[in-house]
Amino acid sequence: MRSQTPTDPELLGCPRCDLISRIGGLETGEKAQCTRCGYTLLSQTEYRVDRLLAYSVTAILLLVFALTLDFIQYDSSGLTQSMTLLDAAWQLSYFHEKLLAVIVLLTVILYPLLYLFCLIAVFVAINMNASAMARYCLRLSSHVKPWLMVDVFLLGTLISLIKISGLANVQLKLGFWLFCGFVAFLLVTYYLVNTMNLWSVVGKKAIPLRDVKPGETAHEQGYKVCEVCHRLVPFGVSDCPCCGDDIDRHWWRSPQATLALIVAAALLLVPAHWLPIMETVRFGDAQPSTIIGGVVELWQSGDAPIAVIVFVASLVIPVAKILALLGLMALARWQTPQAVNHRLVLYKITDWIGRWSMIDIFVVAILVALVRSGTVMSVYPGSAAIAFGAAVVLTMLAAMSFDTRLFWREAKK
């Protein structure tokens, strides 16, 4: 089966600016964009479902084998220690950092697996004409997508190896290379799957909206835009008639929710950078290390590029994201239509970079799981780790809750 789009024109709403557009049949390689903000509402890409199924199954198998084999091994002072991928979460849980363990387990293993299984179920359901199951799985995959962080974890693993390479002989085991293959296949699948195109295939066909005018906003005409499938939902209806998503779930997309999340994240960043994020014990001597201390250590050891990456991800990005969101909330009230696109570009950058701040958490998870040789050499999670991890999650939620439609509503006043 190949991708397809409806031949009859349909009305779609832009979740970014709320403008309604009439979309007709698209040829392969074409895409329909919102005329006001440039958001891609629908695109026509040609791909083979059997190939995507092969990619998804291969990724799952690679991860399953990676979980059962050694991930990294190191030798220091005559002691050999190895870890598996699951140890990155289990060891954090052992040291009473259960919330961090859950974050690592979900974003690196469980959510990626869930995403791939959902895609497989969608493709199978389409061939079996089981539209209800296809809609549920496709909707679930859309909610999971923002929390896939396998690429961030892989970069965090490489930084961890650089941090301990001067203290021990590090070997990358088969589990690591299988995980690299899993990341590659997952990312290829992620970028090839056309979610909006699939909604045109499995979504319920809504009743024609004869009273809706393209070129005007949904809000002005008594409609809401479904953020999952971009269809229009009348005020008072809680579930999208096309994909079944709970429209009322998006109540949290408000300035009040965004501000509350920003303030909470800012407060957590204080202990996150003040307290030690991990503690290294070597021959009985405990050396606590803060985030900034780790950056300085990398710089002094000659790993300047890695030091810069950690510094940007751990300090610059979280602080800049908070300041950018606060600035966007303020500027949304005082702007002209000509300035809207500049604000939108800033928001898109802010939303995209937030997940990379999780690098430090993954570095701690790898080191705690790998370096555990008692008083000879061990790494323990510090009290700042949970604060920093929570701050990163809150900044991501703050960006998701920010309502970009305010740009245009305020600009029209």
PDB file of C-alpha atoms in Angstrom, residues 139-331:
ATOM      1  CA  ARG A 139      -2.970   8.931  18.137  1.00  0.00           C
ATOM      2  CA  LEU A 140      -0.870   7.279  20.830  1.00  0.00           C
ATOM      3  CA  SER A 141       2.271   7.470  18.690  1.00  0.00           C
ATOM      4  CA  SER A 142       1.688  11.213  18.195  1.00  0.00           C
ATOM      5  CA  HIS A 143       1.610  11.792  21.960  1.00  0.00           C
ATOM      6  CA  VAL A 144       4.779   9.748  22.523  1.00  0.00           C
ATOM      7  CA  LYS A 145       6.912  11.362  19.779  1.00  0.00           C
ATOM      8  CA  PRO A 146       8.127  14.452  21.735  1.00  0.00           C
ATOM      9  CA  TRP A 147       9.623  12.247  24.446  1.00  0.00           C
ATOM     10  CA  LEU A 148      11.846  10.021  22.295  1.00  0.00           C
ATOM     11  CA  MET A 149      15.430  10.807  23.372  1.00  0.00           C
ATOM     12  CA  VAL A 150      17.547   7.951  22.082  1.00  0.00           C
ATOM     13  CA  ASP A 151      19.793  10.333  20.118  1.00  0.00           C
ATOM     14  CA  VAL A 152      20.339  12.501  23.214  1.00  0.00           C
ATOM     15  CA  PHE A 153      21.157   9.385  25.235  1.00  0.00           C
ATOM     16  CA  LEU A 154      23.689   8.259  22.638  1.00  0.00           C
ATOM     17  CA  LEU A 155      25.459  11.621  22.791  1.00  0.00           C
ATOM     18  CA  GLY A 156      25.393  11.460  26.588  1.00  0.00           C
ATOM     19  CA  THR A 157      27.002   8.019  26.423  1.00  0.00           C
ATOM     20  CA  LEU A 158      29.860   9.315  24.283  1.00  0.00           C
ATOM     21  CA  ILE A 159      30.431  12.217  26.685  1.00  0.00           C
ATOM     22  CA  SER A 160      30.491   9.765  29.603  1.00  0.00           C
ATOM     23  CA  LEU A 161      33.186   7.711  27.885  1.00  0.00           C
ATOM     24  CA  ILE A 162      35.306  10.809  27.346  1.00  0.00           C
ATOM     25  CA  LYS A 163      34.953  11.780  31.021  1.00  0.00           C
ATOM     26  CA  ILE A 164      36.340   8.458  32.277  1.00  0.00           C
ATOM     27  CA  SER A 165      38.712   7.597  29.435  1.00  0.00           C
ATOM     28  CA  GLY A 166      41.624   9.183  31.312  1.00  0.00           C
ATOM     29  CA  LEU A 167      40.944   7.069  34.407  1.00  0.00           C
ATOM     30  CA  ALA A 168      40.243   3.668  32.867  1.00  0.00           C
ATOM     31  CA  ASN A 169      40.431   1.601  29.713  1.00  0.00           C
ATOM     32  CA  VAL A 170      36.982   1.735  28.140  1.00  0.00           C
ATOM     33  CA  GLN A 171      35.648  -0.813  25.657  1.00  0.00           C
ATOM     34  CA  LEU A 172      32.474  -0.500  23.614  1.00  0.00           C
ATOM     35  CA  LYS A 173      30.719  -3.861  23.648  1.00  0.00           C
ATOM     36  CA  LEU A 174      28.307  -5.402  21.157  1.00  0.00           C
ATOM     37  CA  GLY A 175      25.278  -4.026  23.010  1.00  0.00           C
ATOM     38  CA  PHE A 176      26.477  -0.475  22.313  1.00  0.00           C
ATOM     39  CA  TRP A 177      26.793  -1.055  18.564  1.00  0.00           C
ATOM     40  CA  LEU A 178      23.388  -2.725  18.434  1.00  0.00           C
ATOM     41  CA  PHE A 179      21.939   0.293  20.224  1.00  0.00           C
ATOM     42  CA  CYS A 180      23.561   2.594  17.639  1.00  0.00           C
ATOM     43  CA  GLY A 181      21.835   0.564  14.927  1.00  0.00           C
ATOM     44  CA  PHE A 182      18.545   0.847  16.808  1.00  0.00           C
ATOM     45  CA  VAL A 183      18.913   4.638  17.004  1.00  0.00           C
ATOM     46  CA  ALA A 184      19.620   4.831  13.269  1.00  0.00           C
ATOM     47  CA  PHE A 185      16.598   2.723  12.257  1.00  0.00           C
ATOM     48  CA  LEU A 186      14.316   4.534  14.711  1.00  0.00           C
ATOM     49  CA  LEU A 187      15.302   7.964  13.376  1.00  0.00           C
ATOM     50  CA  VAL A 188      14.881   6.839   9.761  1.00  0.00           C
ATOM     51  CA  THR A 189      11.407   5.512  10.566  1.00  0.00           C
ATOM     52  CA  TYR A 190      10.579   8.656  12.535  1.00  0.00           C
ATOM     53  CA  TYR A 191      11.354  10.954   9.619  1.00  0.00           C
ATOM     54  CA  LEU A 192       9.814   8.778   6.885  1.00  0.00           C
ATOM     55  CA  VAL A 193       6.418   8.284   8.515  1.00  0.00           C
ATOM     56  CA  ASN A 194       3.940  10.907   7.325  1.00  0.00           C
ATOM     57  CA  THR A 195       1.506  11.100  10.219  1.00  0.00           C
ATOM     58  CA  MET A 196      -0.867  13.617   8.633  1.00  0.00           C
ATOM     59  CA  ASN A 197      -0.995  11.528   5.485  1.00  0.00           C
ATOM     60  CA  LEU A 198      -1.977   8.506   7.555  1.00  0.00           C
ATOM     61  CA  TRP A 199      -4.786  10.474   9.215  1.00  0.00           C
ATOM     62  CA  SER A 200      -6.199  11.100   5.751  1.00  0.00           C
ATOM     63  CA  VAL A 201      -6.372   7.313   5.365  1.00  0.00           C
ATOM     64  CA  VAL A 202      -7.573   6.085   8.782  1.00  0.00           C
ATOM     65  CA  GLY A 203      -9.401   9.130  10.170  1.00  0.00           C
ATOM     66  CA  LYS A 204     -13.172   9.209  10.292  1.00  0.00           C
ATOM     67  CA  LYS A 205     -14.665  11.244   7.493  1.00  0.00           C
ATOM     68  CA  ALA A 206     -16.201  14.272   9.128  1.00  0.00           C
ATOM     69  CA  ILE A 207     -19.477  15.819   8.025  1.00  0.00           C
ATOM     70  CA  PRO A 208     -18.829  18.616   5.477  1.00  0.00           C
ATOM     71  CA  LEU A 209     -18.513  21.991   7.194  1.00  0.00           C
ATOM     72  CA  ARG A 210     -20.545  24.233   4.920  1.00  0.00           C
ATOM     73  CA  ASP A 211     -20.668  27.223   7.254  1.00  0.00           C
ATOM     74  CA  VAL A 212     -16.881  27.472   7.668  1.00  0.00           C
ATOM     75  CA  LYS A 213     -14.962  30.063   5.681  1.00  0.00           C
ATOM     76  CA  PRO A 214     -11.338  29.408   4.673  1.00  0.00           C
ATOM     77  CA  GLY A 215      -8.966  32.290   5.323  1.00  0.00           C
ATOM     78  CA  GLU A 216     -10.457  33.056   8.737  1.00  0.00           C
ATOM     79  CA  THR A 217      -9.568  31.598  12.120  1.00  0.00           C
ATOM     80  CA  ALA A 218     -11.347  28.637  13.659  1.00  0.00           C
ATOM     81  CA  HIS A 219     -11.873  30.480  16.946  1.00  0.00           C
ATOM     82  CA  GLU A 220     -13.770  33.307  15.221  1.00  0.00           C
ATOM     83  CA  GLN A 221     -16.156  30.801  13.649  1.00  0.00           C
ATOM     84  CA  GLY A 222     -16.844  28.741  16.764  1.00  0.00           C
ATOM     85  CA  TYR A 223     -14.410  25.903  16.128  1.00  0.00           C
ATOM     86  CA  LYS A 224     -11.285  24.441  17.709  1.00  0.00           C
ATOM     87  CA  VAL A 225      -8.380  22.857  15.829  1.00  0.00           C
ATOM     88  CA  CYS A 226      -7.399  19.315  16.794  1.00  0.00           C
ATOM     89  CA  GLU A 227      -3.667  19.310  17.449  1.00  0.00           C
ATOM     90  CA  VAL A 228      -3.352  15.654  16.425  1.00  0.00           C
ATOM     91  CA  CYS A 229      -5.094  15.543  13.019  1.00  0.00           C
ATOM     92  CA  HIS A 230      -5.736  19.273  12.310  1.00  0.00           C
ATOM     93  CA  ARG A 231      -9.466  18.764  11.761  1.00  0.00           C
ATOM     94  CA  LEU A 232     -12.051  21.277  12.982  1.00  0.00           C
ATOM     95  CA  VAL A 233     -14.105  20.542  16.081  1.00  0.00           C
ATOM     96  CA  PRO A 234     -17.129  22.683  17.058  1.00  0.00           C
ATOM     97  CA  PHE A 235     -17.155  24.388  20.437  1.00  0.00           C
ATOM     98  CA  GLY A 236     -18.815  22.153  23.011  1.00  0.00           C
ATOM     99  CA  VAL A 237     -17.589  18.885  21.461  1.00  0.00           C
ATOM    100  CA  SER A 238     -14.952  17.214  23.618  1.00  0.00           C
ATOM    101  CA  ASP A 239     -13.667  14.504  21.248  1.00  0.00           C
ATOM    102  CA  CYS A 240     -12.324  15.049  17.731  1.00  0.00           C
ATOM    103  CA  PRO A 241     -14.718  13.367  15.266  1.00  0.00           C
ATOM    104  CA  CYS A 242     -11.785  12.379  13.016  1.00  0.00           C
ATOM    105  CA  CYS A 243      -9.102  10.947  15.332  1.00  0.00           C
ATOM    106  CA  GLY A 244     -10.957  10.675  18.646  1.00  0.00           C
ATOM    107  CA  ASP A 245      -8.459  12.806  20.589  1.00  0.00           C
ATOM    108  CA  ASP A 246      -9.720  14.573  23.714  1.00  0.00           C
ATOM    109  CA  ILE A 247      -9.846  18.237  22.688  1.00  0.00           C
ATOM    110  CA  ASP A 248     -10.486  19.413  26.250  1.00  0.00           C
ATOM    111  CA  ARG A 249      -7.146  17.883  27.231  1.00  0.00           C
ATOM    112  CA  HIS A 250      -5.494  20.945  25.705  1.00  0.00           C
ATOM    113  CA  TRP A 251      -6.898  23.285  28.381  1.00  0.00           C
ATOM    114  CA  TRP A 252      -3.373  23.582  29.730  1.00  0.00           C
ATOM    115  CA  ARG A 253      -2.257  25.504  26.619  1.00  0.00           C
ATOM    116  CA  SER A 254      -2.667  28.815  28.395  1.00  0.00           C
ATOM    117  CA  PRO A 255      -0.407  31.657  29.587  1.00  0.00           C
ATOM    118  CA  GLN A 256      -1.165  30.765  33.196  1.00  0.00           C
ATOM    119  CA  ALA A 257      -0.002  27.165  32.796  1.00  0.00           C
ATOM    120  CA  THR A 258       3.084  28.237  30.863  1.00  0.00           C
ATOM    121  CA  LEU A 259       4.054  30.798  33.497  1.00  0.00           C
ATOM    122  CA  ALA A 260       3.562  28.309  36.338  1.00  0.00           C
ATOM    123  CA  LEU A 261       5.773  25.729  34.607  1.00  0.00           C
ATOM    124  CA  ILE A 262       8.447  28.339  33.861  1.00  0.00           C
ATOM    125  CA  VAL A 263       8.577  29.539  37.476  1.00  0.00           C
ATOM    126  CA  ALA A 264       8.787  25.970  38.796  1.00  0.00           C
ATOM    127  CA  ALA A 265      11.613  25.142  36.371  1.00  0.00           C
ATOM    128  CA  ALA A 266      13.515  28.320  37.262  1.00  0.00           C
ATOM    129  CA  LEU A 267      13.309  27.527  40.979  1.00  0.00           C
ATOM    130  CA  LEU A 268      14.598  23.994  40.389  1.00  0.00           C
ATOM    131  CA  LEU A 269      17.574  25.253  38.375  1.00  0.00           C
ATOM    132  CA  VAL A 270      18.989  26.942  41.494  1.00  0.00           C
ATOM    133  CA  PRO A 271      19.685  23.720  43.455  1.00  0.00           C
ATOM    134  CA  ALA A 272      20.423  21.919  40.166  1.00  0.00           C
ATOM    135  CA  HIS A 273      23.492  24.109  39.592  1.00  0.00           C
ATOM    136  CA  TRP A 274      24.387  24.768  43.222  1.00  0.00           C
ATOM    137  CA  LEU A 275      24.398  21.191  44.532  1.00  0.00           C
ATOM    138  CA  PRO A 276      26.616  18.347  43.234  1.00  0.00           C
ATOM    139  CA  ILE A 277      25.112  16.390  40.366  1.00  0.00           C
ATOM    140  CA  MET A 278      27.327  13.370  41.052  1.00  0.00           C
ATOM    141  CA  GLU A 279      30.018  12.190  43.453  1.00  0.00           C
ATOM    142  CA  THR A 280      33.134  10.280  42.421  1.00  0.00           C
ATOM    143  CA  VAL A 281      34.850   8.045  45.002  1.00  0.00           C
ATOM    144  CA  ARG A 282      38.398   6.996  44.171  1.00  0.00           C
ATOM    145  CA  PHE A 283      40.448   5.018  46.698  1.00  0.00           C
ATOM    146  CA  GLY A 284      38.151   6.207  49.464  1.00  0.00           C
ATOM    147  CA  ASP A 285      38.366   9.899  48.523  1.00  0.00           C
ATOM    148  CA  ALA A 286      34.962  11.383  47.662  1.00  0.00           C
ATOM    149  CA  GLN A 287      34.924  14.225  45.139  1.00  0.00           C
ATOM    150  CA  PRO A 288      31.533  15.878  44.557  1.00  0.00           C
ATOM    151  CA  SER A 289      31.068  17.550  41.197  1.00  0.00           C
ATOM    152  CA  THR A 290      28.597  20.233  40.171  1.00  0.00           C
ATOM    153  CA  ILE A 291      27.479  20.774  36.585  1.00  0.00           C
ATOM    154  CA  ILE A 292      29.836  23.717  36.160  1.00  0.00           C
ATOM    155  CA  GLY A 293      32.610  21.788  37.894  1.00  0.00           C
ATOM    156  CA  GLY A 294      32.226  19.000  35.354  1.00  0.00           C
ATOM    157  CA  VAL A 295      32.497  21.508  32.502  1.00  0.00           C
ATOM    158  CA  VAL A 296      35.679  22.982  33.986  1.00  0.00           C
ATOM    159  CA  GLU A 297      37.137  19.505  34.429  1.00  0.00           C
ATOM    160  CA  LEU A 298      36.483  18.629  30.796  1.00  0.00           C
ATOM    161  CA  TRP A 299      38.027  21.908  29.655  1.00  0.00           C
ATOM    162  CA  GLN A 300      41.157  21.457  31.763  1.00  0.00           C
ATOM    163  CA  SER A 301      41.603  17.893  30.550  1.00  0.00           C
ATOM    164  CA  GLY A 302      41.804  19.118  26.953  1.00  0.00           C
ATOM    165  CA  ASP A 303      38.293  18.134  25.859  1.00  0.00           C
ATOM    166  CA  ALA A 304      37.231  21.686  25.020  1.00  0.00           C
ATOM    167  CA  PRO A 305      34.604  20.771  22.358  1.00  0.00           C
ATOM    168  CA  ILE A 306      32.871  18.365  24.765  1.00  0.00           C
ATOM    169  CA  ALA A 307      33.075  20.963  27.549  1.00  0.00           C
ATOM    170  CA  VAL A 308      31.341  23.468  25.291  1.00  0.00           C
ATOM    171  CA  ILE A 309      28.585  20.963  24.408  1.00  0.00           C
ATOM    172  CA  VAL A 310      27.924  20.165  28.076  1.00  0.00           C
ATOM    173  CA  PHE A 311      28.029  23.839  29.050  1.00  0.00           C
ATOM    174  CA  VAL A 312      25.544  24.809  26.339  1.00  0.00           C
ATOM    175  CA  ALA A 313      23.212  21.872  27.035  1.00  0.00           C
ATOM    176  CA  SER A 314      23.317  22.136  30.837  1.00  0.00           C
ATOM    177  CA  LEU A 315      23.418  25.868  31.499  1.00  0.00           C
ATOM    178  CA  VAL A 316      22.831  27.947  28.388  1.00  0.00           C
ATOM    179  CA  ILE A 317      19.838  26.053  26.967  1.00  0.00           C
ATOM    180  CA  PRO A 318      17.721  25.766  30.185  1.00  0.00           C
ATOM    181  CA  VAL A 319      18.288  29.412  31.140  1.00  0.00           C
ATOM    182  CA  ALA A 320      17.857  30.675  27.580  1.00  0.00           C
ATOM    183  CA  LYS A 321      14.670  28.631  27.179  1.00  0.00           C
ATOM    184  CA  ILE A 322      13.141  30.143  30.318  1.00  0.00           C
ATOM    185  CA  LEU A 323      14.100  33.684  29.290  1.00  0.00           C
ATOM    186  CA  ALA A 324      12.868  33.117  25.731  1.00  0.00           C
ATOM    187  CA  LEU A 325       9.469  31.834  26.869  1.00  0.00           C
ATOM    188  CA  LEU A 326       9.080  34.728  29.299  1.00  0.00           C
ATOM    189  CA  GLY A 327      10.026  37.136  26.538  1.00  0.00           C
ATOM    190  CA  LEU A 328       7.593  35.561  24.091  1.00  0.00           C
ATOM    191  CA  MET A 329       4.765  35.784  26.625  1.00  0.00           C
ATOM    192  CA  ALA A 330       5.480  39.489  27.108  1.00  0.00           C
ATOM    193  CA  LEU A 331       6.011  40.260  23.419  1.00  0.00           C
TER     194      LEU A 331
END
